[in-house]
Coordinates of C-alpha atoms in Angstrom, one line a residue:
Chain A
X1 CA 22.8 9.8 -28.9
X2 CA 19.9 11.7 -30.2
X3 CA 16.7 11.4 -28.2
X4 CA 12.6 12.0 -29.2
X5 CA 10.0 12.0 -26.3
X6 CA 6.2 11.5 -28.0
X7 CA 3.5 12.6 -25.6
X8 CA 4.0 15.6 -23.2
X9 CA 1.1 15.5 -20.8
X10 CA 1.6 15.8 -16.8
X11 CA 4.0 12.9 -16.4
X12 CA 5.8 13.4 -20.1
X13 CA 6.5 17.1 -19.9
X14 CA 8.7 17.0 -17.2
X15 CA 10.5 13.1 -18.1
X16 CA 11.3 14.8 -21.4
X17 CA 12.9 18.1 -19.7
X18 CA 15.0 15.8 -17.4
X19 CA 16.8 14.3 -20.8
X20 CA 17.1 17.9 -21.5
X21 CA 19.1 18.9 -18.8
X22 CA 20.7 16.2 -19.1
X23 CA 22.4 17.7 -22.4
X24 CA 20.6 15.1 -24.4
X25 CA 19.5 16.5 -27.7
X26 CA 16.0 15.9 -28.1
X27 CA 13.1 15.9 -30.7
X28 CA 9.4 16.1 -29.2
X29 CA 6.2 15.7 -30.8
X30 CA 2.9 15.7 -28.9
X31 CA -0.7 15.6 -30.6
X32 CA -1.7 19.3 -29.1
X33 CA 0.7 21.9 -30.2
X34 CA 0.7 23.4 -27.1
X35 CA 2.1 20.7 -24.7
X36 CA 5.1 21.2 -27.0
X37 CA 5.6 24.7 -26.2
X38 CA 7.5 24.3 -22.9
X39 CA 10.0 21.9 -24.6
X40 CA 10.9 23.9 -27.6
X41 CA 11.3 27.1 -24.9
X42 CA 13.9 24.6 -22.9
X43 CA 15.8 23.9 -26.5
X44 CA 14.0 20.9 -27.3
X45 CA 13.6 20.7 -31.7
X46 CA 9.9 20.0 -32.2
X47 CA 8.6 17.4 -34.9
X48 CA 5.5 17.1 -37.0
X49 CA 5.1 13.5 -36.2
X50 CA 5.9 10.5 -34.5
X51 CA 7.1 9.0 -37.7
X52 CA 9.1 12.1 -37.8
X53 CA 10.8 11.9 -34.5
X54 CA 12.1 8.4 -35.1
X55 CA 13.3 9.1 -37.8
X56 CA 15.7 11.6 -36.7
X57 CA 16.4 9.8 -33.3
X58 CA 18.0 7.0 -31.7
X59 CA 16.0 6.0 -28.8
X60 CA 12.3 7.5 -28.7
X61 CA 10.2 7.5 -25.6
X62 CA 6.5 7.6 -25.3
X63 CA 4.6 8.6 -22.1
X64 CA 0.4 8.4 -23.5
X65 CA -2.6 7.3 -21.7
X66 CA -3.7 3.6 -22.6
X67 CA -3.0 1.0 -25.4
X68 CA -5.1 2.1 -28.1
X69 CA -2.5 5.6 -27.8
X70 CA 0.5 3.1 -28.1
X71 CA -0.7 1.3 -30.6
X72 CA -1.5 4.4 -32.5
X73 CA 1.7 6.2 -31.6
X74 CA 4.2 2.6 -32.9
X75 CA 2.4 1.2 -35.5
X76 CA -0.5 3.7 -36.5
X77 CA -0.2 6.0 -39.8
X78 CA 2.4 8.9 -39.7
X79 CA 3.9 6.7 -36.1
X80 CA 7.0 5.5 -34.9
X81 CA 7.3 2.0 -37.0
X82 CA 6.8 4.2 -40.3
X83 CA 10.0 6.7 -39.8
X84 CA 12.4 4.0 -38.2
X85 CA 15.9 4.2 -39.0
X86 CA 17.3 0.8 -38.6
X87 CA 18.3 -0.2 -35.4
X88 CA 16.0 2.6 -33.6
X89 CA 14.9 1.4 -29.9
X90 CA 11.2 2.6 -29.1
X91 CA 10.6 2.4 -25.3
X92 CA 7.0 3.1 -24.0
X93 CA 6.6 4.6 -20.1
X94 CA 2.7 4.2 -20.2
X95 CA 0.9 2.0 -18.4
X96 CA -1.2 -0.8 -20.8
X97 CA -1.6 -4.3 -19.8
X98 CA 1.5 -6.6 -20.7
X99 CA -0.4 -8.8 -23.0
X100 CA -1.0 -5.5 -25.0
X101 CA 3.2 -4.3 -24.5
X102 CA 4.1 -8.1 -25.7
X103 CA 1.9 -7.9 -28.9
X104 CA 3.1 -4.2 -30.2
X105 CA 6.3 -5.2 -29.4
X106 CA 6.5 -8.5 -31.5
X107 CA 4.7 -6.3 -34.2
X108 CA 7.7 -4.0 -33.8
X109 CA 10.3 -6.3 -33.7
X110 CA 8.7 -7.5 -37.2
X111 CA 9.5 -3.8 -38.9
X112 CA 13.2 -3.7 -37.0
X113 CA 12.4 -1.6 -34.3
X114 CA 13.5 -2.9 -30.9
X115 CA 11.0 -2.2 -28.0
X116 CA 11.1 -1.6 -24.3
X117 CA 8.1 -1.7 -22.1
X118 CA 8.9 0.5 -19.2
X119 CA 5.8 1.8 -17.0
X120 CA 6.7 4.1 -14.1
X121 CA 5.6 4.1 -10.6
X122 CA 6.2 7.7 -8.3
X123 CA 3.9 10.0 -10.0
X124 CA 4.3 13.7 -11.1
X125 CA 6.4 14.8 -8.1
X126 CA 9.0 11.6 -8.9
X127 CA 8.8 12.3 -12.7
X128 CA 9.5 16.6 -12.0
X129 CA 12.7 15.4 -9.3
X130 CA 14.1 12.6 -11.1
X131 CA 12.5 10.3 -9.1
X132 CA 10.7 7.5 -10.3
X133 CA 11.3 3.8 -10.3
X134 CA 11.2 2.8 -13.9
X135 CA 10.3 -1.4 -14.0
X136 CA 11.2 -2.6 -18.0
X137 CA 10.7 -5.6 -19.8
X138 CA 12.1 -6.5 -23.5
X139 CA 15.7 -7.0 -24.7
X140 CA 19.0 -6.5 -22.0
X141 CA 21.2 -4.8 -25.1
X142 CA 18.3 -2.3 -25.7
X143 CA 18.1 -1.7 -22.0
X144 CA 21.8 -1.4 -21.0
X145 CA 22.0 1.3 -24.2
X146 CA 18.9 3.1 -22.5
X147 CA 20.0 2.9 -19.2
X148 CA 22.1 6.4 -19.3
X149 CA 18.7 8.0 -20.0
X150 CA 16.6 6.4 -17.3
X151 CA 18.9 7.6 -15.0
X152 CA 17.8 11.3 -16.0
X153 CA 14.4 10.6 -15.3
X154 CA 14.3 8.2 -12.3
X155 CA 16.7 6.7 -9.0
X156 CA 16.0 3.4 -10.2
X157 CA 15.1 1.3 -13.8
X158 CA 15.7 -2.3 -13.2
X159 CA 15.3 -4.6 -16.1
X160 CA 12.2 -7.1 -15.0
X161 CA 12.4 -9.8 -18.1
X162 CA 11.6 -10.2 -21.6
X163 CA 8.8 -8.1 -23.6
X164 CA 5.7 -7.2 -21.6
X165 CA 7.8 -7.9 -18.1
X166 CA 7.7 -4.0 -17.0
X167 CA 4.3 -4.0 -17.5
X168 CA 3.6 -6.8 -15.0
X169 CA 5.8 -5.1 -12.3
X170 CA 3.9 -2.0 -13.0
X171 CA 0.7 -3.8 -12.3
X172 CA 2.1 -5.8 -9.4
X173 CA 2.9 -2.5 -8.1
X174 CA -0.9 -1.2 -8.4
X175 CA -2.0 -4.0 -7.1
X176 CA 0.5 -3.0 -3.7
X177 CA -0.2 -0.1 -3.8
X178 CA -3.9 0.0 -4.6
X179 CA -4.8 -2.8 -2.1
X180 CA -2.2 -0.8 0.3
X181 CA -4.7 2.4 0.5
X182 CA -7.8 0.3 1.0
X183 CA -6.0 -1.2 3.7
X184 CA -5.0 1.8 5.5
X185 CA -8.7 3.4 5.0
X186 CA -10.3 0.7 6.7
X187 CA -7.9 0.3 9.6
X188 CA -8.6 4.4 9.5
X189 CA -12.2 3.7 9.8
X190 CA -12.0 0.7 12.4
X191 CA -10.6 3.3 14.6
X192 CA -12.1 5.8 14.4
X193 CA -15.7 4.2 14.4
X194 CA -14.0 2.7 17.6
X195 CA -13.3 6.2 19.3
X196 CA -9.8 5.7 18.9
X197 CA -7.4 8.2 17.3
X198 CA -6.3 7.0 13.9
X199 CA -3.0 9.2 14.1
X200 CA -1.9 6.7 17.2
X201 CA -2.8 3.9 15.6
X202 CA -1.0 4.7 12.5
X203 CA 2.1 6.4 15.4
X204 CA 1.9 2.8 17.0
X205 CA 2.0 0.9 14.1
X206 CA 4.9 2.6 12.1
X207 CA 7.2 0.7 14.3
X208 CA 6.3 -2.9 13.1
X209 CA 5.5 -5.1 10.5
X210 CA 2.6 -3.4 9.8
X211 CA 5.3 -0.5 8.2
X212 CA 4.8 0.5 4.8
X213 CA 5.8 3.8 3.0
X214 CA 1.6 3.7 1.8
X215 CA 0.7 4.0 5.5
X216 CA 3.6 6.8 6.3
X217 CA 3.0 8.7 3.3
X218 CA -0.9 8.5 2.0
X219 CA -2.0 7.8 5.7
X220 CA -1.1 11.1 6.8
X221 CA -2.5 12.5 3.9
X222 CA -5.4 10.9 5.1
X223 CA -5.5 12.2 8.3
X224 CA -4.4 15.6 7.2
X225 CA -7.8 15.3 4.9
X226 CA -5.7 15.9 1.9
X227 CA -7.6 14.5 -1.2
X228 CA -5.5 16.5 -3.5
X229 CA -3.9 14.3 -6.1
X230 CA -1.1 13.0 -6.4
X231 CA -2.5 9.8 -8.1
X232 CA -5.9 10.3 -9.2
X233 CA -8.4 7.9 -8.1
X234 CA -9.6 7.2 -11.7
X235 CA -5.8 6.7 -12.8
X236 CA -5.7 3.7 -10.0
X237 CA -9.1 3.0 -11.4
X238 CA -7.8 2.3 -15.3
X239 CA -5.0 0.6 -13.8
X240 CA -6.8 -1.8 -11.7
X241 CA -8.9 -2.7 -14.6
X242 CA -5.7 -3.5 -16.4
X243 CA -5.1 -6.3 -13.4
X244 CA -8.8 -7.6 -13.1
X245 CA -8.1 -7.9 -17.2
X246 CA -5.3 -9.7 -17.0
X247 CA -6.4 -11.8 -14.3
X248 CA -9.1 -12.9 -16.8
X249 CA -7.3 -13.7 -19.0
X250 CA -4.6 -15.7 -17.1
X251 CA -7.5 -17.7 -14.9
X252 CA -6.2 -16.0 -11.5
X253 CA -8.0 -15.2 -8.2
X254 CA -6.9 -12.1 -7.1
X255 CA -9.2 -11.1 -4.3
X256 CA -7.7 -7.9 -2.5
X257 CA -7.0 -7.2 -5.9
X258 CA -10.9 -7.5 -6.8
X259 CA -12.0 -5.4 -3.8
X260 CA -9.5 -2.8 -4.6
X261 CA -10.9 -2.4 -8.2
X262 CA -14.6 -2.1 -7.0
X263 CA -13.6 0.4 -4.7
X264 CA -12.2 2.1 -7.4
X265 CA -15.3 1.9 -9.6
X266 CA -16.9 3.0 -6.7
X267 CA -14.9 5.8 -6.3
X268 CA -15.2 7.0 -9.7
X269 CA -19.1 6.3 -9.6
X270 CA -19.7 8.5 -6.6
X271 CA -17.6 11.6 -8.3
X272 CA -14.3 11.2 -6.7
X273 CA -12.6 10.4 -9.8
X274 CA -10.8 13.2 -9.8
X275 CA -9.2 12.9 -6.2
X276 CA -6.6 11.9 -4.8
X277 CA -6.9 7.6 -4.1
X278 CA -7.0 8.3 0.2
X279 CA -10.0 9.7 -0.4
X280 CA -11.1 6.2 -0.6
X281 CA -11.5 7.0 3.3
X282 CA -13.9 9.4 2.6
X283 CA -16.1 6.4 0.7
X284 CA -15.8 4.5 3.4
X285 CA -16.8 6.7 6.1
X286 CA -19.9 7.9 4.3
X287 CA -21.3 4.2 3.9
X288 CA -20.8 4.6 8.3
X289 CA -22.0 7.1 9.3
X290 CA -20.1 10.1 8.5
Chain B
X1 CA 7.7 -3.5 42.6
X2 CA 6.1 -6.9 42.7
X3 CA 5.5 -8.2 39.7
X4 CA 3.3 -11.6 38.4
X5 CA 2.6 -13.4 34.9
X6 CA 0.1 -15.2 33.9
X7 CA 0.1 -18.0 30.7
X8 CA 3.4 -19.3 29.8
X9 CA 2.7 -20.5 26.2
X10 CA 4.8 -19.2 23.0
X11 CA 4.5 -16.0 23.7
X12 CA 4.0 -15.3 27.9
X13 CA 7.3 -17.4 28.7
X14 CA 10.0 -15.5 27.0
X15 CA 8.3 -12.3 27.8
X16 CA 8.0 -13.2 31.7
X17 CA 11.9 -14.2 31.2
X18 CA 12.4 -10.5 30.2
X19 CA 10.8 -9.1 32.9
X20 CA 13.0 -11.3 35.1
X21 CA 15.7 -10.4 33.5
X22 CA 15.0 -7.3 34.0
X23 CA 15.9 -7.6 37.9
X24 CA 12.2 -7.6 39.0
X25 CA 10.7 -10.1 41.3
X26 CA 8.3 -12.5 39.6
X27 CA 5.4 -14.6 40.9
X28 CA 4.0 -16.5 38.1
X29 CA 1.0 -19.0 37.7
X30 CA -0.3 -21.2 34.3
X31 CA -3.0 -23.6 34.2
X32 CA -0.6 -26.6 33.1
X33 CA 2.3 -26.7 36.0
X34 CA 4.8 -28.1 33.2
X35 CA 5.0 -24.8 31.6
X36 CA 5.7 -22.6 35.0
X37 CA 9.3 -24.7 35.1
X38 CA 11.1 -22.9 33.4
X39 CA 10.8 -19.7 35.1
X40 CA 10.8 -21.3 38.1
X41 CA 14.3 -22.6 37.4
X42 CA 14.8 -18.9 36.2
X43 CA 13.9 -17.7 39.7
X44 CA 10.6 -16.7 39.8
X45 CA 8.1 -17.7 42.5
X46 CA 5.4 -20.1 41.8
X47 CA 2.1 -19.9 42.5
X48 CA -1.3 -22.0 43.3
X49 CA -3.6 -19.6 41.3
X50 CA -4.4 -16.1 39.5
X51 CA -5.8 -15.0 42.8
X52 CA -2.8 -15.8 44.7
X53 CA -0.3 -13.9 42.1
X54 CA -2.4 -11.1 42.7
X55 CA -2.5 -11.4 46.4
X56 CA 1.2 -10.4 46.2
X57 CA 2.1 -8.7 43.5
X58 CA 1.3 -4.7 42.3
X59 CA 1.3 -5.3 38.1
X60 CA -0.3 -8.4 37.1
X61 CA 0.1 -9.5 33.3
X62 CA -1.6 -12.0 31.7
X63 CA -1.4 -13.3 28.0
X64 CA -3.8 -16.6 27.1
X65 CA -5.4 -17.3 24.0
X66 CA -8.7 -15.5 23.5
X67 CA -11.6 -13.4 25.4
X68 CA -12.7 -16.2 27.4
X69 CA -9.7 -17.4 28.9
X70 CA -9.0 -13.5 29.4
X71 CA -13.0 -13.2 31.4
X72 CA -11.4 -16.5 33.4
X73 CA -8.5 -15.2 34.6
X74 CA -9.6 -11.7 35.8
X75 CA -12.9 -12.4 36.8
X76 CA -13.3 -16.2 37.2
X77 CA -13.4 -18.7 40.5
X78 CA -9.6 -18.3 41.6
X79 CA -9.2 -15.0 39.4
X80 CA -7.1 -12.3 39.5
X81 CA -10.2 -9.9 41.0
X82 CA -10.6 -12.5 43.8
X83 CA -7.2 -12.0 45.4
X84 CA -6.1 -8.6 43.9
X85 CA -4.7 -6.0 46.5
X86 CA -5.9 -2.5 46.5
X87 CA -4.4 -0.6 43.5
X88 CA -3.6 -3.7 41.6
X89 CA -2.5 -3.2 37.3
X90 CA -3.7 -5.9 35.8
X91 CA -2.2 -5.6 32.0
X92 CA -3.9 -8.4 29.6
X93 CA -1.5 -8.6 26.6
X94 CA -3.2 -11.0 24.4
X95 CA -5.1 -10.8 21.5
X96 CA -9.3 -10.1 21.9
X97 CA -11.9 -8.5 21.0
X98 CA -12.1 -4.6 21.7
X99 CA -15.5 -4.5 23.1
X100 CA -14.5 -7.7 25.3
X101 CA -11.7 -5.9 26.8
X102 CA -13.7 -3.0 27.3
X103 CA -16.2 -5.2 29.4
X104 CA -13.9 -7.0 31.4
X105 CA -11.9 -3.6 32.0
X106 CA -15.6 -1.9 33.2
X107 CA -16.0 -5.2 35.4
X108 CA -12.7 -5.1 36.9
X109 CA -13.0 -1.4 37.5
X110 CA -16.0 -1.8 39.8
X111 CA -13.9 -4.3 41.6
X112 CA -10.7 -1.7 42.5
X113 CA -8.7 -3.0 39.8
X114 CA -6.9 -1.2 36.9
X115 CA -7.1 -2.9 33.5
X116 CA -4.7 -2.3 30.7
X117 CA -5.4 -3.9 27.3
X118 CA -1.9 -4.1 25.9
X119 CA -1.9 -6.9 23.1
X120 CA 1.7 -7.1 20.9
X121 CA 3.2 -7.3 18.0
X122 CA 6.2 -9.2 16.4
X123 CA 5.5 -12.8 17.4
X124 CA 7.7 -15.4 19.1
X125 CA 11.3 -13.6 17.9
X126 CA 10.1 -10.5 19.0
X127 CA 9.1 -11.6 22.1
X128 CA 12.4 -13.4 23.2
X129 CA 14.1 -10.5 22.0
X130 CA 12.5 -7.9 23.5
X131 CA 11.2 -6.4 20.6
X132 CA 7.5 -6.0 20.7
X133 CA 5.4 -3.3 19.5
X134 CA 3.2 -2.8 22.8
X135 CA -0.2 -1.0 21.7
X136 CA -2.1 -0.1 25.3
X137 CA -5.9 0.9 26.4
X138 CA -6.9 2.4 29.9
X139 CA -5.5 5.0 32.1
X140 CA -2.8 7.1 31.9
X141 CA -1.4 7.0 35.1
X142 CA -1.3 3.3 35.0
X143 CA 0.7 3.3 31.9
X144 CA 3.3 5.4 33.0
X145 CA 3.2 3.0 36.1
X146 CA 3.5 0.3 34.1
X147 CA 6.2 1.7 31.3
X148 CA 9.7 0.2 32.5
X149 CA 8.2 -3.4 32.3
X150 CA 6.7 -2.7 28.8
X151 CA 10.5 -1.4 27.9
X152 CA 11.5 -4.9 29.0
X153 CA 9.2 -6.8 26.7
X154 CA 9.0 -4.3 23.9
X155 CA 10.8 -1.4 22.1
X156 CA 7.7 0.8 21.7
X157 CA 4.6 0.8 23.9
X158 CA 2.2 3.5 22.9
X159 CA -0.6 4.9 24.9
X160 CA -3.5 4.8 21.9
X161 CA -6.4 5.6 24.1
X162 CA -8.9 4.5 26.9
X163 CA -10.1 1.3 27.6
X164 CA -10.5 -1.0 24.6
X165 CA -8.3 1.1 22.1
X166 CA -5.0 -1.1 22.3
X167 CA -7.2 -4.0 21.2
X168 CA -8.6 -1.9 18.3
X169 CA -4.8 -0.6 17.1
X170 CA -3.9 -4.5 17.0
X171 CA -7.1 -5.3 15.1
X172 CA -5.9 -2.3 12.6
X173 CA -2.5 -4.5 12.5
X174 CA -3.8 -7.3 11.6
X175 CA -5.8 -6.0 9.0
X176 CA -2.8 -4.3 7.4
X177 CA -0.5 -7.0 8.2
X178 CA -2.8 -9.9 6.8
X179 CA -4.1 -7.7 3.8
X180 CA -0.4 -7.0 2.9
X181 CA 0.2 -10.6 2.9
X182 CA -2.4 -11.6 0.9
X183 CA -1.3 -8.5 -1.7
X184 CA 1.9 -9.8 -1.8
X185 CA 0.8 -13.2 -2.6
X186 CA -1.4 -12.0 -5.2
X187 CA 1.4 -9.8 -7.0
X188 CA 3.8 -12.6 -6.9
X189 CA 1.5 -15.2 -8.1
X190 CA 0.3 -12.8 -11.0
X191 CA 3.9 -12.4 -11.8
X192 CA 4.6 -16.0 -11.9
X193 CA 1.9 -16.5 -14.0
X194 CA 2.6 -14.1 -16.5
X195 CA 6.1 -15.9 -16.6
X196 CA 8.1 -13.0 -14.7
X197 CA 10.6 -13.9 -12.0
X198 CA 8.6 -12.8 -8.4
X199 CA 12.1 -12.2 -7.2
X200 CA 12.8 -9.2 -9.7
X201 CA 9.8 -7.3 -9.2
X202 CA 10.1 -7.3 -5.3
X203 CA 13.3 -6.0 -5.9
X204 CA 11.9 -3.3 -8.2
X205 CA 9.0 -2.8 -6.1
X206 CA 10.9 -2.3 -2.5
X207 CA 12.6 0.8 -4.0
X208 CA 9.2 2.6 -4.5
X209 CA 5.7 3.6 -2.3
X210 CA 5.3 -0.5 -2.9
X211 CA 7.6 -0.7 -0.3
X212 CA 6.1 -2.3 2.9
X213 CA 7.8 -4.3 5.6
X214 CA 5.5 -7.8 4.4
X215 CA 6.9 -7.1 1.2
X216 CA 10.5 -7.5 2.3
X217 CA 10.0 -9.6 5.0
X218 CA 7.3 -12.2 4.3
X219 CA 8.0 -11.6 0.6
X220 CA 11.6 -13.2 0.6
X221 CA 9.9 -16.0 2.4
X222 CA 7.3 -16.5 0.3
X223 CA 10.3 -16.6 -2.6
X224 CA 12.6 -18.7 0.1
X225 CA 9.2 -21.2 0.2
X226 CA 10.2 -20.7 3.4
X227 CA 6.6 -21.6 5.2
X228 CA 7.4 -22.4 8.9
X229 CA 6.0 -20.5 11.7
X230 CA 6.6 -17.2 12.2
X231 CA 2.7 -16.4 12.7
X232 CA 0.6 -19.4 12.0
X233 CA -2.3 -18.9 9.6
X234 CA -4.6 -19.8 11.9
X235 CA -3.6 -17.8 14.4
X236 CA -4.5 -15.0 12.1
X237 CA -7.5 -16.5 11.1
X238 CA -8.3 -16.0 14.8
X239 CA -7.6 -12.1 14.7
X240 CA -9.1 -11.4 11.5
X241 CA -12.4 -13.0 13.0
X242 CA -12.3 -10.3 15.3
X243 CA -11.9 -7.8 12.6
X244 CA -15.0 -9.1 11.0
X245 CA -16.9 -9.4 14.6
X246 CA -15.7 -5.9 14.9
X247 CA -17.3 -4.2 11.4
X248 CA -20.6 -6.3 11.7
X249 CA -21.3 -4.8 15.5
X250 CA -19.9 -1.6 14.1
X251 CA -21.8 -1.4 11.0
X252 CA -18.7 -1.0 9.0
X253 CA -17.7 -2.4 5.5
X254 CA -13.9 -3.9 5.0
X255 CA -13.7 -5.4 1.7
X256 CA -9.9 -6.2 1.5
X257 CA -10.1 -7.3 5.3
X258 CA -13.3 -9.3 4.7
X259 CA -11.4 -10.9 1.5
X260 CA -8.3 -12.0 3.5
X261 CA -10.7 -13.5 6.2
X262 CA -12.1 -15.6 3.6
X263 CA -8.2 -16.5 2.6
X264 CA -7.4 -17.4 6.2
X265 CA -10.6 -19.6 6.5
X266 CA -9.4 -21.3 3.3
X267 CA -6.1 -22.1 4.2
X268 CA -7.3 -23.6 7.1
X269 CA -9.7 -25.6 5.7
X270 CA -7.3 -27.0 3.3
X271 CA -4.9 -28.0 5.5
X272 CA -2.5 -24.9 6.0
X273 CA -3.6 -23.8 9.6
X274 CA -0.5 -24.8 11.3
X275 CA 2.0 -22.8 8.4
X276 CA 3.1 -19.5 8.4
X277 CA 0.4 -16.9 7.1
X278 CA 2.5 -16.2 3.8
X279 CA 1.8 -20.0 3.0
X280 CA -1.3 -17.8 1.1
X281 CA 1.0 -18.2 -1.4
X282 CA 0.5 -22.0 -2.0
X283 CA -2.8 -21.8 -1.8
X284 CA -3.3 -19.2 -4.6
X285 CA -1.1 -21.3 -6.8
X286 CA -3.1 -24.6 -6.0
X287 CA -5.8 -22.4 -7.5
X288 CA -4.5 -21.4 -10.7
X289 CA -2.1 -24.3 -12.4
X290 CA 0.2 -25.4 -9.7

């Protein structure tokens, strides 16, 4: 099975090198020249387009930054729909709202490529280790042909639904996540505003049904004051706007949801953008005093 | 060590049975005489009032429904200060406000009583199981006093901090406990309507920093329809009222708390009260097609 990865940034690089050692051989192609380096040094051949890379591939991944990159990357000039062999599966890892996966992929389908939507949750560390949980939507044949491949890159793909299905399990899990660390940083603040020690409250709280992996993980990083990203805030930001869209669209009240994108905005608009999304608590403390 | 228990409802009957079982001798009192029989077929000693459980007894709990019940019992006509014994514990276990519990802690002091706030978590099952999550206020010394009786009502009781701060880590439960809910609700309902199976992204989800007790727990229920009690939604209602007492004295801004008060007062203005919390469910479906 011959494999092409198109788009080599923070998350792609390292997907991409995982097929690699997993003695995959793989084309690449990435807009800069130079996010294409590391692959070629690993053994990776390196294309001169997307058209390119499908053409000499099997199954081609994408890992870009929002629709409009997608779009571009299938159906635009010199892209994937334009060097298809026949029966080539195209299966896009970014995260774009599912009415925007459902509509390339029906455009796709038209031209005789097959498509996957399959977003990602577990950042850079769970795309360098392997680790990411890998939610996909479109056809079962496609995906059970694929699977061998997510394996390389994550512990877990599961196959949601039809086309545009990974998508909405990739927002669902922003939304769980999202409202998750809002959650924790206003418990954070209660208690501390209170007098009380957060790290007990969080100690206490572990034990119960108040458990969740966003208040072991990020809410120690919140009390170690560790704004470093991980997940940038205006990642969470983009992503939440992809929910608050979609909710639109669909006539739905989603009102953690809605708080958890204006804190987002907020975030952005008061120049933590470029943190890590605990430092949410640091938003909240500074409208309290702090 | 003499032992007493005060309000036999839901909650304060199995865990006085626990503390009976636990080989202690019990004097109990509660305001309606038809809920002391069965722990006084259980062995425990009845008696005529607070005052006279804490004539004879060294650890007096209590656990009624909110801040003025609590103010009754320990400070009232017939109330616990009236008859305590030098060196009395009296540990209130029920839900309230933190700066109530503070009060009647500062009130009792001046009196020669020791107050523990020491409200729970993990509802009717984990309260005839034995399996609380115990969060305390006050002293120290009275804590470890007090320890082998939390161990038969709970499997963790944690020391957060003085006076007040066990009410303030329960108010930081509910907050991520009813929050989580009402994220849940809101992912599953946006999955629905998008025409995805809820079931398939919890699945995907539980695997990944998604993950969150509510999610598997209260999740499968909301996918069960499963929306018997459990924690009625009023009840949380109740607590996240506190919350929002709580910021407004404190000057603090919770948006995803405030947002799931506002769901709580809705489902009990529509009817819901007496459900389970993840009945939020139904009510975000009523709103958007179903």
């Amino acid at each position: 099975m011959k494999v092409g990865f198109i788009g080599l940034g923070i998350m792609g690089r390292p997907m991409a090198l995982n097929i690699l050692k997993g003695g995959f051989e793989l084309t690449v192609w990435a807009r800069r020249a130079e996010s294409m380096a590391p692959l070629l040094e690993a053994g990776a051949k390196g294309a001169a387009s997307a058209a390119e890379v499908a053409a000499g591939c099997d199954v081609v991944f994408s890992m870009v930054a929002d629709a409009a990159d997608v779009e571009q990357v299938a159906l635009g000039a010199g892209g994937v729909a334009e060097g298809a062999r026949a029966g080539l599966i195209y299966v896009d890892m970014s995260t774009i709202a599912p009415a925007a996966a459902e509509s390339i992929s029906a455009r796709l389908k038209d031209k005789g490529v097959t498509m996957l939507d399959a977003p990602v949750s577990g950042g850079e560390v769970g795309a360098i280790n392997g680790g990411l949980t890998i939610m996909v939507g479109g056809d079962a044949d496609a995906f059970a042909k694929v699977e061998p491949l997510f394996a390389r890159m994550g512990k877990a793909a599961t196959l949601i639904g039809g086309p545009g299905a990974g998508q909405v399990a990739k927002a669902c899990n922003q939304i769980l996540t999202g409202v998750g660390v809002l959650a924790v940083a206003e418990a954070f603040n209660f208690a501390r505003k209170s007098g009380v020690d957060a790290g007990k409250v969080r100690e206490a709280l572990l034990g119960g049904f108040a458990y969740s992996r966003i208040l072991e993980n990020h809410g120690q990083r919140m009390l170690d004051r560790n704004f470093k990203p991980g997940f940038k805030a205006w990642m969470h930001q983009k992503d939440m706007n992809i929910v608050m869209q979609e909710a639109h669209r669909l006539g739905l009240m989603l009102p953690s949801s809605a708080a958890t994108a204006q804190l987002f905005n907020a975030m952005v608009g008061s120049g933590m953008g470029e943190e890590d999304s605990v430092a949410a608590l640091k938003l909240l403390e500074s409208l309290s005093g702090e």
